Coordinates of C-alpha atoms in Angstrom, one line a residue:
X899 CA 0.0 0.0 0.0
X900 CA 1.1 3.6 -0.9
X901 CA 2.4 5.9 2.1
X902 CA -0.9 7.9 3.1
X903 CA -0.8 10.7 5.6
X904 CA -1.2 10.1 9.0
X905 CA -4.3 11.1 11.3
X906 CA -5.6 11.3 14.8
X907 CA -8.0 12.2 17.0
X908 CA -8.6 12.1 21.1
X909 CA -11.6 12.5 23.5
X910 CA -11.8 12.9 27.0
X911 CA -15.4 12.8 27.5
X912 CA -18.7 14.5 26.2
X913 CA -21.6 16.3 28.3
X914 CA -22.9 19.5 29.7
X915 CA -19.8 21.2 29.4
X916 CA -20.0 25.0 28.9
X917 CA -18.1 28.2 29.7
X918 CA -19.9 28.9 32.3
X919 CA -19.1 25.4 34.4
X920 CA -15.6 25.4 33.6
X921 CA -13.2 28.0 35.2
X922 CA -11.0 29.7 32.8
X923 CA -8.2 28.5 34.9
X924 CA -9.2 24.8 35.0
X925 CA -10.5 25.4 30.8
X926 CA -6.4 26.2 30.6
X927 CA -5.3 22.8 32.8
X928 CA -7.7 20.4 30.1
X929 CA -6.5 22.6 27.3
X930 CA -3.1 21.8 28.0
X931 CA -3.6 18.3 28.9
X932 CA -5.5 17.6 25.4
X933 CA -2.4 19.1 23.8
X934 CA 0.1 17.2 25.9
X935 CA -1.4 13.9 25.3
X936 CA -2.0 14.7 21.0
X937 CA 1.3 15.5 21.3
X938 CA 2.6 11.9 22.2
X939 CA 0.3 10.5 19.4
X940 CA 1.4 12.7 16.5
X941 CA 4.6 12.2 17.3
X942 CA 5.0 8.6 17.3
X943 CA 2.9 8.8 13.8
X944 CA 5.0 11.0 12.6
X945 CA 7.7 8.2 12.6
X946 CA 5.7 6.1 11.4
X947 CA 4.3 4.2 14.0
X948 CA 1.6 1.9 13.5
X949 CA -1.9 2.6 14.5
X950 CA -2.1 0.7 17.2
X951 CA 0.5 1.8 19.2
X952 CA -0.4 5.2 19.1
X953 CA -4.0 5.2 20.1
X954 CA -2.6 2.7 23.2
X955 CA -0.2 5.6 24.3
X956 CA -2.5 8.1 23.8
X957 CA -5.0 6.4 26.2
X958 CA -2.2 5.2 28.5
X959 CA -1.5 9.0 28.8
X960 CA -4.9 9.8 29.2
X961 CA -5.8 6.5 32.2
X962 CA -2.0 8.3 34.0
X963 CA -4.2 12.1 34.2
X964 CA -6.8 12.3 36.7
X965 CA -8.5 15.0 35.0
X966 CA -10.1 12.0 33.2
X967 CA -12.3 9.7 34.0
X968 CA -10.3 6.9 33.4
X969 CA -7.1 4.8 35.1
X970 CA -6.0 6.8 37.9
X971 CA -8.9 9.3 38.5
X972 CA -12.0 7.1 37.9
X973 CA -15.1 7.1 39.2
X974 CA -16.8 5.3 42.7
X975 CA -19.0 2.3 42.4
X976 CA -22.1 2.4 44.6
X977 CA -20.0 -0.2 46.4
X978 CA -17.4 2.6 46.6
X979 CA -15.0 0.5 44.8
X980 CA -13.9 1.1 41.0
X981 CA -14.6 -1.1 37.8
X982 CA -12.5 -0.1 35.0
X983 CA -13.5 -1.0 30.8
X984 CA -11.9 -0.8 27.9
X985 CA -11.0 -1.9 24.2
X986 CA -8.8 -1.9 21.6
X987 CA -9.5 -2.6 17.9
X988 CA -6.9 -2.9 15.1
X989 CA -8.6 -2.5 11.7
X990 CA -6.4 -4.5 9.2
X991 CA -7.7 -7.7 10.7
X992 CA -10.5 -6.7 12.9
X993 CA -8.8 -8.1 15.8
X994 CA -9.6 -6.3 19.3
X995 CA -9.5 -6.8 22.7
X996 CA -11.4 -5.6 25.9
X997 CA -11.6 -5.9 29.2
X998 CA -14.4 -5.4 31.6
X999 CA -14.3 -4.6 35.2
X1000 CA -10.7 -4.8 36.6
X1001 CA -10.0 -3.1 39.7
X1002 CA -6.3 -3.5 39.8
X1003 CA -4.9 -2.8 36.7
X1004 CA -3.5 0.7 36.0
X1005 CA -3.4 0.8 32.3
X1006 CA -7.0 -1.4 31.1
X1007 CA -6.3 -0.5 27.8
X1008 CA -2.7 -2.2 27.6
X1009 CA -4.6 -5.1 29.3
X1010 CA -6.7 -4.7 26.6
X1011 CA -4.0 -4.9 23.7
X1012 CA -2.5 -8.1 25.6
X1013 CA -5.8 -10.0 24.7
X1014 CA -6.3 -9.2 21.5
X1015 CA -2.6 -10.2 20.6
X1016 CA -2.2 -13.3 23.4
X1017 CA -5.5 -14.7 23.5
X1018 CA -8.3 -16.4 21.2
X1019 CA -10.8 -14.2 23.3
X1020 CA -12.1 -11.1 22.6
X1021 CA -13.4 -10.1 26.1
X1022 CA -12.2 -11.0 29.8
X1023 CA -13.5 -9.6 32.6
X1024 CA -13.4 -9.2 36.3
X1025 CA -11.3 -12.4 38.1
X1026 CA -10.5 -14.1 34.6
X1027 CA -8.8 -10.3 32.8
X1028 CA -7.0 -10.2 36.3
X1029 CA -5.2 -13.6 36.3
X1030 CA -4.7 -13.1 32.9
X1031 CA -2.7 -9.9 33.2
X1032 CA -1.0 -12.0 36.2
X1033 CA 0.1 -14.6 33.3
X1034 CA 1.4 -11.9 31.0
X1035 CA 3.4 -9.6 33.9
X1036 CA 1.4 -7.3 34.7
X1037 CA 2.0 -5.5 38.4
X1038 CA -1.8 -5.0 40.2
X1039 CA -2.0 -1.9 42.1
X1040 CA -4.4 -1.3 44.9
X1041 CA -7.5 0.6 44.8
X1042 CA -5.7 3.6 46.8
X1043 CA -4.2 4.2 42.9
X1044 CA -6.8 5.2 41.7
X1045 CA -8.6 7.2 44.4
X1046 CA -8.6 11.0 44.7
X1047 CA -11.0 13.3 46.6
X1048 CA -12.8 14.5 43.7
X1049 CA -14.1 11.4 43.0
X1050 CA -14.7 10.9 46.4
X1051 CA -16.9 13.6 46.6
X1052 CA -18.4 13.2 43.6
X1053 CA -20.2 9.4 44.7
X1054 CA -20.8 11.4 48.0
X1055 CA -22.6 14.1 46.1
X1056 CA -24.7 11.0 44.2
X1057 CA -25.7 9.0 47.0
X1058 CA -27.0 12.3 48.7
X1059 CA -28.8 13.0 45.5
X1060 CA -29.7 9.5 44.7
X1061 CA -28.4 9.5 41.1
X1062 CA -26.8 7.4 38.8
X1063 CA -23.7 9.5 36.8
X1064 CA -21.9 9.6 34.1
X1065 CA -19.5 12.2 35.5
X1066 CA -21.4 13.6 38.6
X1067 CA -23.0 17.0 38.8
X1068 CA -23.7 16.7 34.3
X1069 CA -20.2 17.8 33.9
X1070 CA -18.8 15.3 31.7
X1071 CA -19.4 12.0 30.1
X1072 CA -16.3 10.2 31.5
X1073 CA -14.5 7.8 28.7
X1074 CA -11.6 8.5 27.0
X1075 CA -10.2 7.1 24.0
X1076 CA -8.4 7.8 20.4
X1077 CA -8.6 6.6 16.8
X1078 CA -5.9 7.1 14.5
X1079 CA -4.8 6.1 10.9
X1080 CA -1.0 5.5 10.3
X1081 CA 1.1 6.2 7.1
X1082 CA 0.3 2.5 5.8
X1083 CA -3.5 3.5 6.0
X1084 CA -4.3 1.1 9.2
X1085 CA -7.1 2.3 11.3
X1086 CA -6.9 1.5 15.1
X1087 CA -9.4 2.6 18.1
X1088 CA -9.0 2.6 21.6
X1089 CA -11.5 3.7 24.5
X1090 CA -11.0 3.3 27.9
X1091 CA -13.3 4.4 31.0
X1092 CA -14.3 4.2 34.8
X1093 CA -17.7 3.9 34.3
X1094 CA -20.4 6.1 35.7
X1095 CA -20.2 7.3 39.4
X1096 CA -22.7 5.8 42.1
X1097 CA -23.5 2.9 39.3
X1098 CA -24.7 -0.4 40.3
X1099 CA -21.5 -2.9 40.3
X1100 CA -21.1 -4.9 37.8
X1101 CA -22.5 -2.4 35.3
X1102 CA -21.0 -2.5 31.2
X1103 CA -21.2 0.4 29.4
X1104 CA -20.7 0.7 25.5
X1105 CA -16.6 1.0 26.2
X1106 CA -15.3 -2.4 26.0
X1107 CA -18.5 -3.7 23.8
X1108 CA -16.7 -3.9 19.9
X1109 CA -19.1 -2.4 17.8
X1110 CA -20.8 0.0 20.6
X1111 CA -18.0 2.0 21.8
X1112 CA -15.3 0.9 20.0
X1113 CA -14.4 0.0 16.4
X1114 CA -12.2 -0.3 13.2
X1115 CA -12.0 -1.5 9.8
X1116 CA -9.5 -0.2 7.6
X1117 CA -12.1 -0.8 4.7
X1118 CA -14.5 1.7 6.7
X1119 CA -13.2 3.5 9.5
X1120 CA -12.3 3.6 13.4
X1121 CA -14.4 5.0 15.7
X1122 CA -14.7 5.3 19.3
X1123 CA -17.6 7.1 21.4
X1124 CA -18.6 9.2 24.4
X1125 CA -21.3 9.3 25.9
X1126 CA -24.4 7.3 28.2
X1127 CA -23.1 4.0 27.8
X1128 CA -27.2 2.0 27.6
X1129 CA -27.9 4.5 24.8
X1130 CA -24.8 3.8 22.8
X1131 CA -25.0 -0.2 23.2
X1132 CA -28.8 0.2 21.7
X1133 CA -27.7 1.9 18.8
X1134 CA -24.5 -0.3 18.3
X1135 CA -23.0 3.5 17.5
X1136 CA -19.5 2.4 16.1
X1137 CA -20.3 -0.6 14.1
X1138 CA -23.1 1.3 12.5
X1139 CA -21.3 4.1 11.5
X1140 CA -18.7 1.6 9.8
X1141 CA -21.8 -0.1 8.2
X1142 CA -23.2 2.8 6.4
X1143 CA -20.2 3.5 4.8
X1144 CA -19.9 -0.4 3.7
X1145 CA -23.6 -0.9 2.7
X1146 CA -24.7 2.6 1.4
X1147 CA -21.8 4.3 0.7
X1148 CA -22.2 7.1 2.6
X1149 CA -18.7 9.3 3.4
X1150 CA -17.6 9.2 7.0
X1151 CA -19.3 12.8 7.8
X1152 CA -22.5 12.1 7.0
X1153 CA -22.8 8.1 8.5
X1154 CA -21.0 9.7 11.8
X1155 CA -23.7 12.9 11.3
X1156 CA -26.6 10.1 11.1
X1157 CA -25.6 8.7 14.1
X1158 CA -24.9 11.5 16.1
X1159 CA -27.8 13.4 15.4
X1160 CA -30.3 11.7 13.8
X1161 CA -30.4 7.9 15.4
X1162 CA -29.4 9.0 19.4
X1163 CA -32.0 11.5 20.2
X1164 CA -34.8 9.0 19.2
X1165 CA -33.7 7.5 22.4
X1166 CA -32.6 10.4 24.4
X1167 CA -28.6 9.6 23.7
X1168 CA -26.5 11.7 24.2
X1169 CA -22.5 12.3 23.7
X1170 CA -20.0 12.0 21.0
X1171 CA -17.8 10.3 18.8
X1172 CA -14.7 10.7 17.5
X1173 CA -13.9 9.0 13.6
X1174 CA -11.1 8.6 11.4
X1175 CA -11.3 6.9 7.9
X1176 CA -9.5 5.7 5.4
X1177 CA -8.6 9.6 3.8
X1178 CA -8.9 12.7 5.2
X1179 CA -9.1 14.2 8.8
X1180 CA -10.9 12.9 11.8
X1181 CA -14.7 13.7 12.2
X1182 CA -15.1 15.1 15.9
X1183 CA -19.3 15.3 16.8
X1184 CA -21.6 15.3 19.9
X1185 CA -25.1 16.2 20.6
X1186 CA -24.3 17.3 24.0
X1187 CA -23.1 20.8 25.1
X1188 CA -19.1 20.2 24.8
X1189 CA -16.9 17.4 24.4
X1190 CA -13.2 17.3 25.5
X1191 CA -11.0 16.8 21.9
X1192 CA -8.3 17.2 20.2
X1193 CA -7.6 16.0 16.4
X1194 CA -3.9 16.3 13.7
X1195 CA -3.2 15.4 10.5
X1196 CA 0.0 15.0 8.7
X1197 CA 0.2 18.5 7.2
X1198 CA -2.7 20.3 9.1
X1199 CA -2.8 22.4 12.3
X1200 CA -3.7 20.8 15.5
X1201 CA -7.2 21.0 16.3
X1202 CA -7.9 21.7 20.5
X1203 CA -11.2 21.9 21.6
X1204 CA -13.8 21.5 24.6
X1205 CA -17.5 23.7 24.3
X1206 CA -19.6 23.2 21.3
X1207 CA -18.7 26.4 19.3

């Protein structure tokens, strides 16, 4: 295959996130810690990394930042103890892998990466994804890694209120995750969250479901979303996307555009995706007040952005 030019695009979460909830001091902090963490992305593209790794160290950069709600920084259980998804995809050969409520592994999505290249499993969760990382070297931390008051107060806040939330107080949708295309044209997606705070253990979101939350085919495109987890899993969100390019042809914008707006409000979804295909720049879109993003391409300026102007 002929070089192509390289593309990616990050997301740190998707809700009710305006100028008038953030600080222009804290809108500075995520600002810089979008740019940071494209940064580490771009440049291992622009060496010519494949897919894959990049959108694993751009998540791995993203689960080390407690700004996000995902690795060190997630959210509470009702249980007051943390659940930690996420998956990987690699679009040449549609392998992925995902893992669904660990507890003590800091990096899910490199987990994640280990199944889809060590095991004929797509999915582990709980027990099972924990000995497995055991078998393949991987250190388990304790759940003191993950805390921080914020969080704290945050399930606090829920329990008082007797909520279920995505990111407590409608602040954010809390997932994070990447998609990227490499100079060999390979898509890759990675997503990788805490979960909601206050939620019921043993709760899945779309995250680590292949085909909800995350996807790639490098004859489509790789997607991975943001957003209330029940509402994206209905939809199937990613795969779908992927299929209306496959079945009717449709370019990247308009599928992603289809999905986005048209398909999740008929069941009060809300969030965002962020899409990369075969040519071209990533498509960044949610239906909710702001998402947390970032996007480059191989000749194009750098793209930061939270609110929804």
């Amino acid at each position: 295959m002929s070089e192509q030019k390289w593309a990616l695009a990050l997301h740190g979460g998707a809700g009710q996130i305006s100028r008038d909830r953030i600080t222009p001091e804290k809108e500075t902090v995520f600002r810089a810690a979008l740019a940071r963490v494209l940064e580490i992305g771009t440049t291992l593209l622009d060496q010519g990394a494949d897919a894959l790794d990049a959108v694993e160290a751009v998540v791995k950069a993203l689960e080390l930042d407690p700004l996000f709600n995902a690795g060190r920084g997630s959210v509470l259980t009702s249980d007051a103890t943390f659940e930690l998804d996420a998956a990987i995809m690699r679009g040449s050969d549609l392998q992925a892998g995902a893992v669904i409520n660990v507890g003590h592994i800091a990096h899910p999505i490199s987990l994640a990466r280990c199944i889809l290249e060590n095991s004929d499993h797509v999915i582990l969760a709980g027990d099972g994804a924990e000995r497995f990382a055991l078998q393949h070297g991987f250190q388990m931390v304790g759940p003191s890694y993950f805390d921080t008051p914020h969080r704290r107060e945050q399930l606090m806040q829920a329990k008082e209120a007797a909520t279920v939330s995505l990111d407590h107080s409608d602040f954010k949708y809390g997932t994070v995750g990447a998609v990227a295309r490499d100079v060999r044209g390979t898509l890759a997606a990675a997503t990788s969250t805490g979960g909601m705070t206050n939620k019921h253990p043993g709760r899945v979101g779309d995250t680590p479901l292949i085909g909800s939350g995350t996807y790639a085919d490098n004859a489509t495109c790789a997607v991975s979303a943001t957003g209330h987890g029940e509402a994206f899993i209905r939809m199937c969100v990613a795969r779908d996307i992927a299929a209306q390019i496959e079945y009717g042809n449709l370019s990247l914008a308009d599928a992603v555009h289809n999905k986005v707006f048209v398909d999740l409000p008929k069941i009060k979804g809300s969030g965002g995706v962020i899409a990369v295909g075969r040519t071209g720049l990533p498509i960044l879109s949610f239906n909710s007040n702001g998402m947390f993003r970032a996007k480059a391409g191989q000749g194009s300026q750098p793209l930061i952005a939270i609110f929804g102007d």
